Short mmCIF file of C-alpha atoms in Angstrom, two decimals:
data_model
loop_
_atom_site.label_atom_id
_atom_site.label_comp_id
_atom_site.label_asym_id
_atom_site.label_seq_id
_atom_site.Cartn_x
_atom_site.Cartn_y
_atom_site.Cartn_z
CA UNK A 190 199.62 -19.02 246.52
CA UNK A 191 196.25 -20.58 247.27
CA UNK A 192 197.42 -22.00 250.57
CA UNK A 193 198.56 -18.70 251.70
CA UNK A 194 195.17 -17.19 250.75
CA UNK A 195 193.33 -19.83 252.73
CA UNK A 196 195.42 -19.14 255.75
CA UNK A 197 194.80 -15.48 255.58
CA UNK A 198 191.07 -15.76 254.90
CA UNK A 199 189.26 -18.82 256.26
CA UNK A 200 186.59 -20.39 254.17
CA UNK A 201 183.23 -18.85 254.44
CA UNK A 202 184.63 -15.38 254.84
CA UNK A 203 184.99 -13.48 251.54
CA UNK A 204 186.98 -10.41 251.75
CA UNK A 205 184.88 -7.34 251.30
CA UNK A 206 185.15 -5.64 247.97
CA UNK A 207 187.49 -2.78 247.70
CA UNK A 208 185.59 0.41 247.98
CA UNK A 209 187.89 2.19 245.65
CA UNK A 210 187.10 0.06 242.56
CA UNK A 211 183.58 0.73 241.08
CA UNK A 212 181.70 -1.97 239.26
CA UNK A 213 181.98 -1.87 235.51
CA UNK A 214 179.08 0.00 233.75
CA UNK A 215 177.14 -1.73 231.02
CA UNK A 216 178.03 -0.65 227.48
CA UNK A 217 175.75 2.01 225.97
CA UNK A 218 173.22 0.88 223.46
CA UNK A 219 174.39 1.29 219.93
CA UNK A 220 172.25 3.61 217.71
CA UNK A 221 171.32 2.28 214.30
CA UNK A 222 173.42 3.66 211.49
CA UNK A 223 171.85 6.65 209.68
CA UNK A 224 170.16 5.90 206.41
CA UNK A 225 172.17 6.77 203.33
CA UNK A 226 171.36 10.25 201.93
CA UNK A 227 168.84 10.29 199.15
CA UNK A 228 170.25 11.22 195.81
CA UNK A 229 168.96 14.64 194.55
CA UNK A 230 166.52 14.64 191.62
CA UNK A 231 168.09 15.21 188.28
CA UNK A 232 168.26 18.94 187.47
CA UNK A 233 166.25 20.04 184.39
CA UNK A 234 168.19 20.97 181.31
CA UNK A 235 168.90 24.76 181.05
CA UNK A 236 166.68 26.73 178.62
CA UNK A 237 168.19 27.67 175.28
CA UNK A 238 170.18 30.88 175.33
CA UNK A 239 168.33 33.82 173.67
CA UNK A 240 169.92 37.15 172.78
CA UNK A 241 167.73 40.19 173.51
CA UNK A 242 168.61 43.66 172.14
CA UNK A 243 170.26 45.96 174.61
CA UNK A 244 167.87 48.38 176.31
CA UNK A 245 167.76 51.91 174.85
CA UNK A 246 170.02 54.37 176.58
CA UNK A 247 168.25 56.26 179.28
CA UNK A 248 167.94 60.03 178.67
CA UNK A 249 170.37 62.15 180.60
CA UNK A 250 168.93 63.68 183.71
CA UNK A 251 167.68 67.25 183.26
CA UNK A 252 170.27 69.79 184.10
CA UNK A 253 169.25 72.10 186.86
CA UNK A 254 171.37 74.87 188.32
CA UNK A 255 172.68 74.25 191.77
CA UNK A 256 170.51 75.66 194.51
CA UNK A 257 171.66 78.98 195.92
CA UNK A 258 173.70 78.90 199.02
CA UNK A 259 171.36 79.40 201.95
CA UNK A 260 171.94 82.37 204.11
CA UNK A 261 173.50 84.60 201.44
CA UNK A 262 171.48 87.60 200.21
CA UNK A 263 170.68 87.68 196.49
CA UNK A 264 173.18 89.64 194.45
CA UNK A 265 172.16 93.23 193.82
CA UNK A 266 171.55 93.91 190.15
CA UNK A 267 170.81 97.28 188.64
CA UNK A 268 167.64 97.17 186.48
CA UNK A 269 168.29 97.73 182.82
CA UNK A 270 167.11 101.09 181.51
CA UNK A 271 164.00 100.97 179.34
CA UNK A 272 164.71 100.72 175.62
CA UNK A 273 164.78 103.99 173.81
CA UNK A 274 162.25 104.13 171.02
CA UNK A 275 163.29 106.42 168.21
CA UNK A 276 160.84 109.17 167.49
CA UNK A 277 158.92 108.37 164.32
CA UNK A 278 159.69 110.64 161.46
CA UNK A 279 156.80 112.88 160.52
CA UNK A 280 155.15 111.95 157.24
CA UNK A 281 156.47 113.91 154.31
CA UNK A 282 154.48 116.98 153.53
CA UNK A 283 152.31 116.68 150.49
CA UNK A 284 153.31 119.27 147.97
CA UNK A 285 150.21 120.64 146.27
CA UNK A 286 150.40 120.06 142.54
CA UNK A 287 149.29 122.53 139.93
CA UNK A 288 147.77 121.82 136.54
CA UNK A 289 148.80 123.56 133.32
CA UNK A 290 147.12 122.91 129.95
CA UNK A 291 148.47 124.33 126.69
CA UNK A 292 147.24 124.29 123.11
CA UNK A 293 146.97 126.16 119.83
CA UNK A 294 144.06 127.16 117.55
CA UNK A 295 144.50 127.51 113.79
CA UNK A 296 142.42 128.62 110.84
CA UNK A 297 142.31 125.91 108.23
CA UNK A 298 143.20 126.78 104.69
CA UNK A 299 140.23 127.21 102.43
CA UNK A 300 141.81 124.76 100.02
CA UNK A 301 141.51 122.00 102.65
CA UNK A 302 137.98 122.64 103.87
CA UNK A 303 136.21 119.35 104.46
CA UNK A 304 139.45 117.47 105.19
CA UNK A 305 141.57 116.99 108.31
CA UNK A 306 144.65 118.54 106.79
CA UNK A 307 146.25 121.53 108.49
CA UNK A 308 148.65 122.29 105.67
CA UNK A 309 148.63 126.03 105.06
CA UNK A 310 146.71 126.77 108.31
CA UNK A 311 147.45 130.04 110.09
CA UNK A 312 147.23 130.92 113.82
CA UNK A 313 143.92 132.35 114.93
CA UNK A 314 144.00 135.08 117.57
CA UNK A 315 141.28 135.88 120.11
CA UNK A 316 139.53 132.49 120.06
CA UNK A 317 137.55 131.78 123.22
CA UNK A 318 138.49 128.38 124.63
CA UNK A 319 137.13 126.57 127.67
CA UNK A 320 138.47 123.89 130.03
CA UNK A 321 135.84 121.79 131.76
CA UNK A 322 136.41 119.10 134.36
CA UNK A 323 135.52 117.81 137.80
CA UNK A 324 137.04 120.88 139.40
CA UNK A 325 134.90 123.34 137.46
CA UNK A 326 134.94 125.37 134.25
CA UNK A 327 137.66 127.73 133.10
CA UNK A 328 137.99 130.09 130.13
CA UNK A 329 140.95 131.37 128.18
CA UNK A 330 141.74 133.21 124.93
CA UNK A 331 144.30 132.44 122.29
CA UNK A 332 147.15 134.88 121.76
CA UNK A 333 148.79 136.29 118.68
CA UNK A 334 150.45 133.00 117.88
CA UNK A 335 147.14 131.17 118.36
CA UNK A 336 148.33 129.60 121.63
CA UNK A 337 146.26 129.41 124.78
CA UNK A 338 146.91 128.08 128.26
CA UNK A 339 145.10 127.23 131.47
CA UNK A 340 146.65 127.17 134.91
CA UNK A 341 145.12 125.86 138.13
CA UNK A 342 147.14 126.44 141.29
CA UNK A 343 145.81 123.27 142.90
CA UNK A 344 144.35 120.18 141.31
CA UNK A 345 143.33 117.11 143.28
CA UNK A 346 145.22 114.46 141.32
CA UNK A 347 144.41 111.84 143.95
CA UNK A 348 140.73 112.01 143.06
CA UNK A 349 140.75 113.02 139.41
CA UNK A 350 142.80 112.12 136.38
CA UNK A 351 142.93 115.10 133.99
CA UNK A 352 143.11 112.79 130.96
CA UNK A 353 139.78 111.19 131.92
CA UNK A 354 138.00 114.06 133.65
CA UNK A 355 138.99 117.18 131.66
CA UNK A 356 138.26 118.38 128.12
CA UNK A 357 139.11 121.50 126.09
CA UNK A 358 136.22 123.11 124.21
CA UNK A 359 136.14 125.55 121.30
CA UNK A 360 133.61 128.17 122.37
CA UNK A 361 133.73 130.90 119.72
CA UNK A 362 135.99 132.37 117.05
CA UNK A 363 137.06 135.97 116.82
CA UNK A 364 137.05 135.89 113.02
CA UNK A 365 133.91 136.22 110.95
CA UNK A 366 135.67 134.60 108.02
CA UNK A 367 137.05 131.57 109.92
CA UNK A 368 134.27 130.70 112.35
CA UNK A 369 133.17 127.14 111.63
CA UNK A 370 134.31 124.47 114.08
CA UNK A 371 136.10 121.44 112.73
CA UNK A 372 136.55 117.97 114.19
CA UNK A 373 140.29 118.00 113.68
CA UNK A 374 141.65 116.47 116.92
CA UNK A 375 138.25 117.24 118.36
CA UNK A 376 134.94 115.52 119.10
CA UNK A 377 131.52 116.57 120.23
CA UNK A 378 132.77 116.07 123.79
CA UNK A 379 135.85 118.25 123.27
CA UNK A 380 139.56 117.65 122.91
CA UNK A 381 141.29 115.13 125.16
CA UNK A 382 144.33 116.01 127.24
CA UNK A 383 147.67 114.23 127.06
CA UNK A 384 150.40 114.25 129.68
CA UNK A 385 153.64 116.03 128.81
CA UNK A 386 155.64 115.96 132.07
CA UNK A 387 156.17 117.39 135.51
CA UNK A 388 158.43 120.19 136.70
CA UNK A 389 158.58 122.17 139.96
CA UNK A 390 155.27 120.89 141.24
CA UNK A 391 153.41 121.57 137.99
CA UNK A 392 151.81 118.82 135.93
CA UNK A 393 151.86 119.79 132.25
CA UNK A 394 149.18 118.63 129.82
CA UNK A 395 148.36 119.67 126.28
CA UNK A 396 145.91 119.10 123.44
CA UNK A 397 146.60 118.52 119.78
CA UNK A 398 146.14 121.50 117.40
CA UNK A 399 142.53 122.63 117.05
CA UNK A 400 141.09 124.47 114.08
CA UNK A 401 138.26 126.58 112.74
CA UNK A 402 137.46 126.48 109.03
CA UNK A 403 136.38 129.26 106.67
CA UNK A 404 132.66 129.55 106.30
CA UNK A 405 132.98 129.32 102.50
CA UNK A 406 135.54 127.61 100.28
CA UNK A 407 138.16 129.48 98.37
CA UNK A 408 137.48 130.90 94.95
CA UNK A 409 139.40 129.04 92.36
CA UNK A 410 139.87 130.56 88.96
CA UNK A 411 138.91 128.39 86.09
CA UNK A 412 141.86 127.25 84.06
CA UNK A 413 142.21 128.99 80.72
CA UNK A 414 141.52 126.84 77.71
CA UNK A 415 144.53 125.92 75.67
CA UNK A 416 144.60 127.07 72.09
#
């Protein structure tokens, strides 16, 4: 009670404070409340969606063989033998060609003198005939059947054409009766050759029948008057 306290502690003597109890500390100052967060600005509207074509496919990477394993020697390969070239065949040998020209000489019938008819003509033997051309001049004589022939062992057919470069000429007749030249199958340049064929390396040519005419026409008896 208060009387007891006064007896224990006279007035004017305050008991000393207890060392074990500290004085109360002032309250800390209060910080102002944080401002409210600002609202973010409104986001812009998204752009319209556009569809772009897909990109072209990229080309495949070039293929390269794997690098050789280092440290291994290259494989030993035997070189291929050189190609064998066949020996060219020698050009075929050119066979020399010969030229043969045949013909016949006739004596025209005296009944056909002045015409080109050979009806009734007979073979004329011993007529001198010539063959002229680029290769030279040749002579021959008709036989019993009136036939004659020329033969040249080699004729250069690559340079000359016998049809264009050769002619047969009537040189002279062996008959005094039939000695006049005619132009039957003949011209002032001679008789032209014509090709007949080829056999065994011989080129055969010929001329059409040639003729001499009698120097005078035939005697024709006058017809007897009718009584």
